[in-house]
Amino acid sequence: MIGTWNLVRLALRRDRIILPIWVLALVGITASTTTALEELYSSPESRKLLGITANSNAAFLSMLGPLHDSSTLGGLLAWRWGVFAALFAGIMSLLLVTRHTRAEEETGRLELISATVVGRHASLAAAIIVAAGANVLIGLLIAGLLLGKGLPAQGVLAFASSIVVTGLVFTGASALTAQLSENSRTANSMAGALLGAAYVVRGAGDSAGDNGPEWLTWVSPLGWAEQVRAFAGDRYWVFAIPLAVFVLTIAAAAVIVTKRDVGLALLPTRLGPARGASSLRSPFALAWRLQRGTLIGWTIGLFIVGVVYGSVAGAVGDMVRDNPALAKIVNEIGGEGGVTDAFIATVTQIMGLIGSVYLVQSTLRMRSEETSLRAEPVLATRVTRVGWVASHAVFPLVGGAVVLAAGGLGFGLLHGARENDLGGVVPKLIGASLAQLPAAWVVAGVALALFGLFPQLTGVSWAVLATSLLVTLLGPALQLDQWVLDIVPYTHIPKLPGASWTFEPFLWLTGVAVLLLAAGFIGFRRRDLTT
Amino acid sequence: MTYAISVSGLVKTFGPTRALDGLDLTVRTGEVHGFLGPNGAGKSTTIRVLLGLLRADEGTARLLGGDPWRDTAALHRRLAYVPGDVSLWPNLTGGEVIDLLGRLRGGLNEKRRADLLERFELDPRKKGRTYSKGNRQKVALVAALSSDVELLILDEPTSGLDPLMEAVFQDCINEERERGRTVLLSSHILAEVEALCDRVSIIRTGKIVETGTLSELRHLTRTSIAAELASSPNGLSAMPGVHDLVAEGNRVRFEVDSDQLDDVLKQLVASGVRTLTSQPPTLEELFLRHYEDAK
């Protein structure tokens, strides 16, 4: 452990920009959400109505979890923002830990540091301290903010802690995945898959209804954050589960560190082929080798997301049928037969947003090829700049369609089987899911344009995606101005299958995407390679 | 005389840094040309401009008769490149990388591929992430040397190789010369350049400061002389071209500019020479002199 504090200081120095952004973003969104909820639901009647809608709508339930107490501002906040705040704390934690452990080891920088007076566990300990510290800081700031707004201290403590402990669980999870793979990308993907699964599984549990697998919520770290029931019972004992998981995972990671060599991992590497397959002869063949794992992973992942949502879509209709009062409310919102359609539209939009992460990730692969100096030898052959970009751009453009279609297929198969109409439902849902593609292309286009024109700023693509995500998911509820909503491409996609079909938005969104892509291609053709 | 590479007045800036500052370089077809300079002098930047990876701000560059920025793909069929910092894809084996790069270049010579793998003692089945620096370098070398191309551009290709492999590398380059290929070899290892190169260009802070054959450059250098004379030396210290003279009785040690050697030796003979050792100038001295002047 010697040298841990020096490494902590090094990590803080390296993260001096990104870390404050994470902390301020999470605290800032908490502040604006609280204010918005306070203004939106000022009357007891509106809160009561929201409580009924929120707890009877499977889409809401699977997205946000149950609304345990709609009578207080704290209860509304915990429902509207609790799961997402915990989710973002998880993302921050896993990126931080991988960045300071496996990524350091993979690049060989850790070797440089290990040769100095630094203990075997120092790097892991430093990463955990930084991640845990960031989570605690977020918790403290949020607690201060909410106490300042006059929310009850007991609930504030439960709410803030539920975010912190979720961050800790994924700190531990990524400390472990960093030991499993020699590749930081794989380590991040494994921890990210856990987080994605945690979100989906708790969504399935929350929307399962009394006869369904409600226990699923208890399997998910994000479910634990919900089960604390901040501002609605404040069950502190639930914290024992995530804290135990945190301790166990970091203990396991620490044990593995002592048993393995620097640079190696628990999952062993085997010898591969001595010759390249005869198909390995084009820039696309190389891009396929580099990107296929991610594509396959995302295709399976979104298929599973679709299956999970598809398994509850039918229950939405049942719930309404059994409750005439509710049916009245819902029909006012969505119109005749609109409940299931509204659910489908919400879910396909969520799947479109999730799938967009893949589009950005596969686009930015080009930048990491460039900065790691692996693009250079390829571009020193007869491969042209345009050819090289095109072979990678296939993945966001076509691969993105495959990923989204897989989500629609999973949804359609389950929902269609229940409705006894596979032939009708499956194409309809694949279509609804693919309808999100032009919006996702626009975001991928932004990433490619940045890559071609401002390569140092490609990271901004993630900020663009995160903003789109937040505005699309929370914007309508926060009653943001229409122009804010309009900036985000997903706003313009018709809410299929319920909404009427128009070609226009698809055409012009695709047009915008094409312009952005062209800017990226031309920019890259004209610029220097940089690191 | 045809030139494989001819560059004049090349300027490349990165923000406030002037990485290339009016660089001139000519490489004749069929020669092995040493490109010498310390880290940061601009060797890799020059090579990247020649490969069309960077665009020069000013100046002209011709490569195999074409423009390296505009005719990139056509020119790249005819050359092979070994970067100074070889980074491999973690999931691809060395053998896969060799085949891929060779095919992207337009095909590789199977016999030479097998031969080179054996001579460099490289296991092509290992994944990119498990190779050491030296082995990554070997992967890139095998890929480049087993391609049938006219021009080899090698950027510090032996960094990370052990002395045995360095010897194998030198054999390979001599074979390339016999095949009539042109080689641009950037290096900061003087012994390597002295052993391999027909002509040498020395770069300092983005400019070529010396260029010529090794023997031409040696004219610019000094020979070390140590002699024991019959009588005490006369007038040596006053002679032009004599440096660092140390006289102890009848013994003298000094350095002399190569073009003054004849006159100085006559002066020594006049004093009666008992023993004489002379050390030929090395490139290293020339190199160090250029860089010491800079400080």
PDB file of N, CA, C and O in Angstrom, chain A residues 280-308:
ATOM      1  N   LEU A 280      -8.363 -11.789 -44.355  1.00  0.00           N
ATOM      2  CA  LEU A 280      -7.814 -10.632 -43.641  1.00  0.00           C
ATOM      3  C   LEU A 280      -6.908  -9.843 -44.593  1.00  0.00           C
ATOM      4  O   LEU A 280      -5.692  -9.906 -44.506  1.00  0.00           O
ATOM      5  N   ARG A 281      -7.536  -9.123 -45.515  1.00  0.00           N
ATOM      6  CA  ARG A 281      -6.731  -8.462 -46.533  1.00  0.00           C
ATOM      7  C   ARG A 281      -7.285  -7.085 -46.922  1.00  0.00           C
ATOM      8  O   ARG A 281      -6.878  -6.518 -47.919  1.00  0.00           O
ATOM      9  N   SER A 282      -8.201  -6.542 -46.132  1.00  0.00           N
ATOM     10  CA  SER A 282      -8.754  -5.237 -46.480  1.00  0.00           C
ATOM     11  C   SER A 282      -8.946  -4.434 -45.200  1.00  0.00           C
ATOM     12  O   SER A 282      -8.976  -5.002 -44.114  1.00  0.00           O
ATOM     13  N   PRO A 283      -9.042  -3.105 -45.340  1.00  0.00           N
ATOM     14  CA  PRO A 283      -9.279  -2.317 -44.125  1.00  0.00           C
ATOM     15  C   PRO A 283     -10.592  -2.707 -43.449  1.00  0.00           C
ATOM     16  O   PRO A 283     -10.684  -2.678 -42.228  1.00  0.00           O
ATOM     17  N   PHE A 284     -11.582  -3.132 -44.246  1.00  0.00           N
ATOM     18  CA  PHE A 284     -12.832  -3.549 -43.613  1.00  0.00           C
ATOM     19  C   PHE A 284     -12.637  -4.838 -42.817  1.00  0.00           C
ATOM     20  O   PHE A 284     -13.184  -4.993 -41.722  1.00  0.00           O
ATOM     21  N   ALA A 285     -11.828  -5.771 -43.373  1.00  0.00           N
ATOM     22  CA  ALA A 285     -11.584  -7.019 -42.653  1.00  0.00           C
ATOM     23  C   ALA A 285     -10.938  -6.723 -41.306  1.00  0.00           C
ATOM     24  O   ALA A 285     -11.262  -7.348 -40.288  1.00  0.00           O
ATOM     25  N   LEU A 286     -10.033  -5.730 -41.284  1.00  0.00           N
ATOM     26  CA  LEU A 286      -9.398  -5.359 -40.021  1.00  0.00           C
ATOM     27  C   LEU A 286     -10.425  -4.731 -39.082  1.00  0.00           C
ATOM     28  O   LEU A 286     -10.511  -5.098 -37.904  1.00  0.00           O
ATOM     29  N   ALA A 287     -11.225  -3.791 -39.621  1.00  0.00           N
ATOM     30  CA  ALA A 287     -12.236  -3.133 -38.793  1.00  0.00           C
ATOM     31  C   ALA A 287     -13.206  -4.176 -38.219  1.00  0.00           C
ATOM     32  O   ALA A 287     -13.605  -4.101 -37.052  1.00  0.00           O
ATOM     33  N   TRP A 288     -13.555  -5.154 -39.024  1.00  0.00           N
ATOM     34  CA  TRP A 288     -14.458  -6.219 -38.564  1.00  0.00           C
ATOM     35  C   TRP A 288     -13.828  -6.976 -37.407  1.00  0.00           C
ATOM     36  O   TRP A 288     -14.466  -7.241 -36.393  1.00  0.00           O
ATOM     37  N   ARG A 289     -12.534  -7.330 -37.539  1.00  0.00           N
ATOM     38  CA  ARG A 289     -11.849  -8.028 -36.451  1.00  0.00           C
ATOM     39  C   ARG A 289     -11.869  -7.195 -35.178  1.00  0.00           C
ATOM     40  O   ARG A 289     -12.028  -7.708 -34.069  1.00  0.00           O
ATOM     41  N   LEU A 290     -11.684  -5.878 -35.328  1.00  0.00           N
ATOM     42  CA  LEU A 290     -11.581  -5.018 -34.153  1.00  0.00           C
ATOM     43  C   LEU A 290     -12.947  -4.731 -33.542  1.00  0.00           C
ATOM     44  O   LEU A 290     -13.070  -4.540 -32.346  1.00  0.00           O
ATOM     45  N   GLN A 291     -13.974  -4.685 -34.378  1.00  0.00           N
ATOM     46  CA  GLN A 291     -15.272  -4.192 -33.898  1.00  0.00           C
ATOM     47  C   GLN A 291     -16.312  -5.287 -33.717  1.00  0.00           C
ATOM     48  O   GLN A 291     -17.361  -5.033 -33.131  1.00  0.00           O
ATOM     49  N   ARG A 292     -16.052  -6.490 -34.223  1.00  0.00           N
ATOM     50  CA  ARG A 292     -17.131  -7.490 -34.234  1.00  0.00           C
ATOM     51  C   ARG A 292     -17.562  -7.878 -32.818  1.00  0.00           C
ATOM     52  O   ARG A 292     -18.752  -8.065 -32.569  1.00  0.00           O
ATOM     53  N   GLY A 293     -16.600  -7.986 -31.887  1.00  0.00           N
ATOM     54  CA  GLY A 293     -16.942  -8.393 -30.523  1.00  0.00           C
ATOM     55  C   GLY A 293     -17.934  -7.419 -29.898  1.00  0.00           C
ATOM     56  O   GLY A 293     -18.949  -7.822 -29.317  1.00  0.00           O
ATOM     57  N   THR A 294     -17.633  -6.121 -30.057  1.00  0.00           N
ATOM     58  CA  THR A 294     -18.518  -5.100 -29.503  1.00  0.00           C
ATOM     59  C   THR A 294     -19.881  -5.167 -30.167  1.00  0.00           C
ATOM     60  O   THR A 294     -20.917  -5.074 -29.501  1.00  0.00           O
ATOM     61  N   LEU A 295     -19.894  -5.347 -31.482  1.00  0.00           N
ATOM     62  CA  LEU A 295     -21.163  -5.399 -32.207  1.00  0.00           C
ATOM     63  C   LEU A 295     -22.003  -6.582 -31.737  1.00  0.00           C
ATOM     64  O   LEU A 295     -23.200  -6.443 -31.444  1.00  0.00           O
ATOM     65  N   ILE A 296     -21.368  -7.750 -31.636  1.00  0.00           N
ATOM     66  CA  ILE A 296     -22.112  -8.943 -31.221  1.00  0.00           C
ATOM     67  C   ILE A 296     -22.631  -8.758 -29.799  1.00  0.00           C
ATOM     68  O   ILE A 296     -23.798  -9.047 -29.497  1.00  0.00           O
ATOM     69  N   GLY A 297     -21.767  -8.230 -28.924  1.00  0.00           N
ATOM     70  CA  GLY A 297     -22.171  -8.004 -27.535  1.00  0.00           C
ATOM     71  C   GLY A 297     -23.386  -7.083 -27.440  1.00  0.00           C
ATOM     72  O   GLY A 297     -24.347  -7.364 -26.725  1.00  0.00           O
ATOM     73  N   TRP A 298     -23.334  -5.979 -28.199  1.00  0.00           N
ATOM     74  CA  TRP A 298     -24.430  -5.022 -28.158  1.00  0.00           C
ATOM     75  C   TRP A 298     -25.706  -5.609 -28.763  1.00  0.00           C
ATOM     76  O   TRP A 298     -26.808  -5.338 -28.283  1.00  0.00           O
ATOM     77  N   THR A 299     -25.552  -6.417 -29.831  1.00  0.00           N
ATOM     78  CA  THR A 299     -26.724  -7.014 -30.459  1.00  0.00           C
ATOM     79  C   THR A 299     -27.428  -7.936 -29.461  1.00  0.00           C
ATOM     80  O   THR A 299     -28.650  -7.853 -29.275  1.00  0.00           O
ATOM     81  N   ILE A 300     -26.633  -8.779 -28.802  1.00  0.00           N
ATOM     82  CA  ILE A 300     -27.229  -9.682 -27.813  1.00  0.00           C
ATOM     83  C   ILE A 300     -27.826  -8.875 -26.666  1.00  0.00           C
ATOM     84  O   ILE A 300     -28.955  -9.129 -26.209  1.00  0.00           O
ATOM     85  N   GLY A 301     -27.068  -7.859 -26.221  1.00  0.00           N
ATOM     86  CA  GLY A 301     -27.517  -7.055 -25.083  1.00  0.00           C
ATOM     87  C   GLY A 301     -28.854  -6.392 -25.352  1.00  0.00           C
ATOM     88  O   GLY A 301     -29.779  -6.475 -24.541  1.00  0.00           O
ATOM     89  N   LEU A 302     -28.981  -5.763 -26.516  1.00  0.00           N
ATOM     90  CA  LEU A 302     -30.229  -5.051 -26.788  1.00  0.00           C
ATOM     91  C   LEU A 302     -31.376  -6.027 -27.054  1.00  0.00           C
ATOM     92  O   LEU A 302     -32.534  -5.733 -26.743  1.00  0.00           O
ATOM     93  N   PHE A 303     -31.033  -7.207 -27.611  1.00  0.00           N
ATOM     94  CA  PHE A 303     -32.045  -8.242 -27.777  1.00  0.00           C
ATOM     95  C   PHE A 303     -32.632  -8.604 -26.398  1.00  0.00           C
ATOM     96  O   PHE A 303     -33.847  -8.698 -26.225  1.00  0.00           O
ATOM     97  N   ILE A 304     -31.745  -8.765 -25.419  1.00  0.00           N
ATOM     98  CA  ILE A 304     -32.206  -9.121 -24.070  1.00  0.00           C
ATOM     99  C   ILE A 304     -33.052  -7.997 -23.477  1.00  0.00           C
ATOM    100  O   ILE A 304     -34.105  -8.243 -22.860  1.00  0.00           O
ATOM    101  N   VAL A 305     -32.603  -6.748 -23.682  1.00  0.00           N
ATOM    102  CA  VAL A 305     -33.399  -5.618 -23.199  1.00  0.00           C
ATOM    103  C   VAL A 305     -34.804  -5.698 -23.802  1.00  0.00           C
ATOM    104  O   VAL A 305     -35.816  -5.540 -23.100  1.00  0.00           O
ATOM    105  N   GLY A 306     -34.864  -5.985 -25.115  1.00  0.00           N
ATOM    106  CA  GLY A 306     -36.152  -6.101 -25.789  1.00  0.00           C
ATOM    107  C   GLY A 306     -37.000  -7.213 -25.199  1.00  0.00           C
ATOM    108  O   GLY A 306     -38.205  -7.036 -24.966  1.00  0.00           O
ATOM    109  N   VAL A 307     -36.350  -8.354 -24.931  1.00  0.00           N
ATOM    110  CA  VAL A 307     -37.081  -9.486 -24.370  1.00  0.00           C
ATOM    111  C   VAL A 307     -37.673  -9.109 -23.017  1.00  0.00           C
ATOM    112  O   VAL A 307     -38.828  -9.390 -22.719  1.00  0.00           O
ATOM    113  N   VAL A 308     -36.866  -8.437 -22.195  1.00  0.00           N
ATOM    114  CA  VAL A 308     -37.338  -8.078 -20.852  1.00  0.00           C
ATOM    115  C   VAL A 308     -38.548  -7.152 -20.951  1.00  0.00           C
ATOM    116  O   VAL A 308     -39.571  -7.379 -20.302  1.00  0.00           O
TER     117      VAL A 308
END
